[in-house]
XYZ file of N, CA and C in Angstrom:
441
model
N -8.950 193.793 327.601
C -10.043 195.422 327.620
C -10.476 194.843 326.606
N -11.619 195.614 326.334
C -12.519 194.961 325.193
C -13.869 195.652 325.002
N -14.273 196.514 326.276
C -15.756 196.789 326.423
C -15.283 198.655 325.732
N -16.700 198.705 325.020
C -16.618 200.369 324.192
C -15.980 201.496 325.327
N -16.663 201.395 326.448
C -16.369 202.368 327.181
C -15.012 202.311 327.442
N -14.426 201.204 327.688
C -12.917 201.509 328.098
C -12.055 202.024 326.660
N -12.820 201.055 325.739
C -11.660 201.728 324.736
C -12.107 203.511 324.189
N -13.414 203.431 324.417
C -13.252 205.109 324.093
C -12.727 206.181 324.989
N -12.005 206.108 326.567
C -11.149 206.369 327.117
C -9.167 206.223 326.541
N -9.183 205.683 325.709
C -7.520 205.674 325.102
C -7.645 206.323 324.118
N -6.572 206.921 324.288
C -5.838 207.776 322.918
C -5.415 206.790 322.051
N -4.965 207.614 320.355
C -5.334 207.149 319.030
C -4.082 205.669 319.268
N -2.770 206.038 319.909
C -1.630 205.420 319.915
C -2.507 203.670 320.922
N -2.948 203.848 321.964
C -3.655 202.942 322.553
C -4.465 202.216 322.308
N -5.516 203.008 321.950
C -6.552 202.250 320.706
C -5.923 201.343 319.465
N -5.079 201.771 318.649
C -4.365 201.090 317.660
C -3.684 199.919 318.634
N -3.312 200.367 319.198
C -2.407 199.167 319.669
C -3.298 197.871 320.886
N -4.828 198.266 321.292
C -5.365 197.347 322.053
C -6.069 196.630 320.641
N -6.877 197.384 319.352
C -7.433 196.850 318.174
C -6.518 195.557 317.713
N -4.819 195.874 317.646
C -4.115 195.220 316.685
C -3.819 194.250 317.373
N -3.895 194.200 318.662
C -3.315 193.016 319.935
C -4.549 192.265 319.766
N -6.024 192.288 319.887
C -7.095 191.610 319.847
C -6.880 191.098 318.479
N -7.051 191.565 316.904
C -7.095 190.849 315.951
C -6.048 189.979 315.760
N -4.892 190.357 316.311
C -3.732 189.552 316.239
C -4.059 187.997 316.793
N -4.228 188.200 318.188
C -4.670 186.817 319.033
C -6.050 186.244 318.445
N -7.071 186.950 317.708
C -7.995 186.229 317.222
C -7.382 185.281 316.153
N -6.689 185.644 315.077
C -5.978 185.668 314.054
C -5.034 184.175 314.535
N -4.245 184.431 315.463
C -3.513 183.244 316.123
C -4.066 182.156 316.419
N -5.028 182.492 317.251
C -6.006 181.405 317.517
C -6.955 180.889 316.815
N -7.669 181.199 315.578
C -7.977 180.733 314.175
C -6.892 179.604 313.584
N -5.816 180.180 313.411
C -4.554 179.098 312.803
C -4.853 178.163 314.072
N -4.097 178.405 315.206
C -3.946 177.053 315.657
C -5.001 176.254 315.859
N -6.005 176.945 315.889
C -7.711 175.523 316.236
C -7.470 175.092 315.176
N -6.760 175.150 313.604
C -6.772 174.229 312.904
C -5.842 173.792 312.126
N -4.599 173.838 312.863
C -3.372 173.239 312.339
C -2.713 172.897 313.406
N -1.826 171.428 313.084
C -0.662 171.118 313.930
C 0.563 171.953 314.139
N 0.534 172.790 313.443
C 2.034 173.614 313.550
C 1.721 174.992 314.027
N 2.864 175.283 314.947
C 2.237 176.480 315.557
C 3.210 177.200 315.171
N 2.784 178.678 314.890
C 3.308 179.722 314.170
C 2.862 181.092 314.802
N 4.161 181.625 315.808
C 3.744 182.827 316.541
C 3.519 184.047 315.357
N 3.078 185.220 316.230
C 3.228 186.057 315.069
C 4.443 187.011 314.642
N 5.200 186.562 315.091
C 6.875 187.248 314.651
C 7.227 185.965 313.472
N 6.560 185.024 313.759
C 7.176 184.069 312.745
C 6.367 184.594 311.044
N 4.941 185.000 311.583
C 4.058 185.158 310.364
C 4.338 186.085 309.663
N 5.319 187.667 310.948
C 5.993 188.574 309.998
C 6.791 188.359 308.987
N 7.707 187.627 309.824
C 8.742 186.967 309.180
C 8.317 186.506 307.376
N 7.489 185.325 307.779
C 7.121 184.598 306.363
C 6.112 185.883 305.625
N 5.647 186.792 305.765
C 5.255 187.939 304.794
C 6.121 188.427 304.110
N 7.337 188.401 304.860
C 8.391 189.063 303.891
C 9.011 188.224 303.080
N 9.026 186.934 303.292
C 9.552 186.051 302.389
C 8.630 185.555 301.335
N 7.315 185.525 301.829
C 6.289 184.863 300.684
C 6.361 185.547 299.229
N 6.675 184.278 298.461
C 7.242 184.497 296.907
C 8.679 185.106 296.476
N 9.340 185.514 297.218
C 10.225 186.043 297.413
C 11.223 185.230 297.537
N 12.934 185.483 297.463
C 13.843 185.107 298.229
C 14.854 185.828 298.625
N 14.613 186.834 299.916
C 15.050 187.828 300.273
C 16.596 187.140 301.530
N 17.696 187.499 301.278
C 18.605 187.807 302.166
C 18.199 188.017 303.258
N 19.234 187.192 303.987
C 19.180 187.333 305.736
C 19.390 188.919 306.217
N 20.390 189.661 305.553
C 20.634 191.099 305.862
C 19.561 192.043 305.586
N 18.748 191.518 304.060
C 17.285 192.296 303.871
C 16.226 191.932 304.974
N 16.318 190.832 305.477
C 15.266 190.994 306.743
C 15.709 191.440 307.609
N 17.070 191.594 307.981
C 17.463 192.071 309.141
C 16.732 193.591 309.171
N 16.960 194.098 307.852
C 16.680 195.993 307.815
C 15.229 195.940 307.834
N 14.410 195.206 307.656
C 13.126 195.406 307.230
C 12.164 195.048 307.823
N 12.612 194.037 309.142
C 11.523 193.400 309.674
C 11.841 194.235 311.351
N 11.242 194.504 312.004
C 10.867 195.046 313.154
C 11.161 194.555 314.607
N 12.231 193.590 314.199
C 12.564 192.777 315.619
C 13.943 192.707 315.503
N 14.712 192.416 316.894
C 15.953 192.313 316.905
C 16.591 191.813 315.824
N 17.663 191.617 315.710
C 18.620 190.606 314.975
C 18.953 189.152 315.418
N 18.401 189.208 316.797
C 18.818 187.838 317.452
C 17.457 187.321 317.334
N 16.630 187.614 317.426
C 15.081 187.608 317.316
C 14.869 186.697 316.393
N 15.395 187.681 314.985
C 15.095 187.237 313.844
C 15.734 185.864 313.403
N 16.735 185.949 313.787
C 18.047 184.913 313.739
C 17.021 183.412 314.323
N 16.582 183.610 315.423
C 15.835 182.434 316.064
C 14.781 181.995 315.395
N 13.928 183.112 315.239
C 12.916 182.567 314.675
C 13.140 182.157 313.101
N 14.071 182.423 312.411
C 14.427 181.729 310.904
C 14.910 180.327 311.455
N 15.474 180.025 312.716
C 15.984 178.322 312.590
C 14.511 178.189 313.107
N 13.793 178.428 313.451
C 12.358 177.885 313.984
C 11.316 177.420 313.006
N 11.501 178.191 311.819
C 10.839 178.289 310.803
C 11.643 176.985 309.927
N 12.572 177.403 309.965
C 13.393 176.013 309.054
C 13.382 174.742 309.555
N 13.248 174.768 311.121
C 13.062 173.258 311.825
C 11.681 172.756 311.777
N 11.094 173.657 311.172
C 8.999 173.430 311.185
C 8.998 173.182 309.532
N 10.213 173.564 308.692
C 10.418 172.869 307.389
C 9.449 173.778 306.616
N 9.281 174.682 307.095
C 8.152 175.950 306.528
C 9.016 176.817 305.626
N 10.311 176.919 305.760
C 11.464 177.813 304.975
C 12.894 177.023 305.085
N 13.528 177.202 303.897
C 14.917 176.657 303.411
C 16.069 178.036 303.490
N 16.664 177.908 303.886
C 17.904 178.780 303.865
C 19.169 177.896 302.797
N 19.416 179.086 301.922
C 20.223 178.899 300.739
C 21.838 179.508 300.939
N 22.364 179.012 300.151
C 23.704 180.655 300.236
C 23.328 181.156 298.937
N 24.079 182.028 298.818
C 23.946 183.397 297.624
C 24.863 183.318 296.791
N 24.640 182.931 295.620
C 25.537 182.775 294.362
C 26.653 183.875 294.374
N 27.661 183.905 294.284
C 28.801 184.461 294.005
C 28.712 185.489 295.585
N 28.747 184.737 296.790
C 28.557 185.649 297.659
C 28.841 184.356 298.977
N 30.185 184.155 299.620
C 29.893 183.022 300.923
C 29.193 183.291 301.648
N 29.517 184.724 302.237
C 28.733 185.106 303.504
C 27.517 185.559 303.631
N 26.698 185.794 302.571
C 25.356 185.784 302.641
C 24.395 184.825 301.997
N 23.215 184.752 303.129
C 22.594 183.300 303.077
C 21.191 184.265 302.369
N 20.003 183.542 301.688
C 18.963 183.940 301.548
C 17.742 182.882 301.772
N 16.521 183.078 302.029
C 15.539 182.062 302.421
C 14.440 182.167 301.992
N 13.750 181.044 301.621
C 12.554 180.776 300.720
C 11.447 180.140 301.559
N 10.258 180.276 301.180
C 9.187 179.168 301.659
C 9.306 178.222 301.077
N 9.120 177.240 301.992
C 8.891 175.447 301.236
C 7.244 175.634 300.646
N 7.172 174.649 299.996
C 5.475 174.071 299.731
C 4.988 174.566 300.707
N 5.716 173.512 301.695
C 4.850 173.751 303.123
C 4.555 175.238 303.716
N 5.373 176.072 303.584
C 5.416 176.856 304.684
C 4.131 178.236 303.477
N 4.576 177.804 301.846
C 3.334 178.456 300.917
C 1.810 177.955 301.410
N 1.781 177.210 301.539
C 0.618 176.512 301.791
C 0.234 176.973 303.106
N 0.956 176.988 304.497
C 0.473 177.367 305.171
C 0.427 179.277 305.124
N 1.032 179.802 304.705
C 1.274 181.246 304.417
C -0.780 181.210 303.771
N -0.821 180.483 302.736
C -1.880 181.007 302.091
C -3.089 180.577 302.834
N -2.965 179.777 303.858
C -4.365 179.163 304.481
C -4.591 180.650 305.562
N -3.324 180.897 306.079
C -3.726 181.417 307.155
C -4.240 182.941 306.222
N -3.803 183.581 305.369
C -4.009 184.856 304.751
C -5.838 184.313 303.951
N -5.820 182.870 304.335
C -7.769 183.104 304.009
C -7.921 183.134 304.975
N -7.655 183.006 306.406
C -8.192 183.214 307.836
C -8.345 184.573 307.905
N -7.566 185.505 307.999
C -7.645 186.440 307.980
C -8.678 187.624 307.331
N -8.553 186.810 306.273
C -10.112 187.257 305.124
C -11.027 186.901 305.737
N -11.434 185.895 306.715
C -12.687 185.785 307.208
C -13.046 186.797 308.252
N -11.671 186.943 308.953
C -11.955 187.762 310.194
C -12.198 189.590 309.802
N -11.641 189.557 308.457
C -11.879 191.141 308.102
C -13.631 190.916 307.771
N -13.751 190.269 307.165
C -15.267 189.849 306.542
C -16.353 189.188 308.098
N -15.781 189.379 308.773
C -16.677 189.532 310.229
C -16.590 190.687 310.728
N -15.079 191.402 310.794
C -15.365 192.863 311.006
C -16.326 193.248 309.967
N -16.283 193.241 308.720
C -16.820 194.279 307.836
C -18.403 194.074 308.347
N -19.200 192.775 308.534
C -20.277 192.332 308.696
C -21.087 193.598 310.180
N -20.014 193.267 310.841
C -20.257 194.167 312.099
C -20.428 195.339 312.041
N -19.374 196.268 311.534
C -18.952 197.406 311.172
C -19.175 198.135 309.917
N -19.450 197.419 308.969
C -19.905 197.591 307.411
C -18.858 197.601 306.503
N -18.742 197.350 305.399
C -17.722 197.250 304.421
C -17.164 198.700 304.177
N -18.070 199.212 304.052
C -17.347 200.994 303.962
C -16.497 201.200 304.622
N -16.606 201.209 306.120
C -16.024 201.299 307.225
C -14.423 200.742 307.356
N -14.701 199.309 306.884
C -13.713 198.625 307.146
C -12.806 199.132 305.763
N -12.971 199.914 304.299
C -12.709 200.335 303.373
C -11.698 201.835 303.948
N -12.498 202.240 304.843
C -12.244 203.841 305.356
C -11.292 203.333 305.820
N -11.299 202.665 306.811
C -9.973 202.004 307.608
C -8.793 202.281 307.315
N -9.011 201.113 306.735
C -7.791 200.723 305.642
C -7.223 201.803 304.779
N -8.126 202.711 304.243
C -7.487 203.842 303.515
C -6.816 204.793 304.526
N -7.228 204.757 305.381
C -6.938 205.782 306.986
C -5.243 205.390 307.282
N -5.455 204.110 307.275
C -4.303 203.418 307.856
C -2.898 203.306 306.577
N -3.467 203.503 305.255
C -2.306 203.488 304.556
C -1.991 204.787 304.170
N -2.731 205.853 304.464
C -2.376 207.235 304.167
C -1.029 207.565 304.779
N -0.014 208.623 303.437
C 1.725 209.037 304.273
C 0.928 209.856 305.469
N 1.265 209.349 306.873
C 1.098 210.478 307.945
C 2.301 210.933 308.519
N 3.501 211.159 307.717
C 4.657 211.790 307.715
C 4.972 211.696 309.777
N 5.067 210.537 309.858
C 5.755 210.574 310.748
C 6.563 208.760 311.299
N 7.565 208.935 310.186
C 8.516 208.191 309.570
C 9.342 207.900 311.286
N 9.535 206.608 311.883
C 10.038 206.280 312.743
C 11.690 206.638 312.589
N 12.640 206.894 311.348
C 13.842 206.952 311.515
C 13.874 208.517 310.855
């Protein structure tokens, strides 16, 4: 679904969903076209929470809107692709923390550049001021927390 007529007939929730789905698909395709390492949107989401940090697995479970089992699966996949490493937390035998490897950081940064290119394409089409306005609107406090 992508014609303007079809999009005009959607409510705000479905319109946000359609646009989100479209830009995620384009972003994922841009990465996959230039890399041998397949990384799913959920894996990117987790990598974004890890980038330049060493969060614990319990922190990731609390702050990533994916089921605990799925997070565990994605963490294992990221480790198998050598994009993250899992460490023991000092003075805590149960807790583990995760960190991007040099390869993981390089992939993350390259993907950020690809997303910036996509944002630039959108700005060329709808205008830089419109993109800024959209970002400003999306970062406002909406007063609709899920919890």
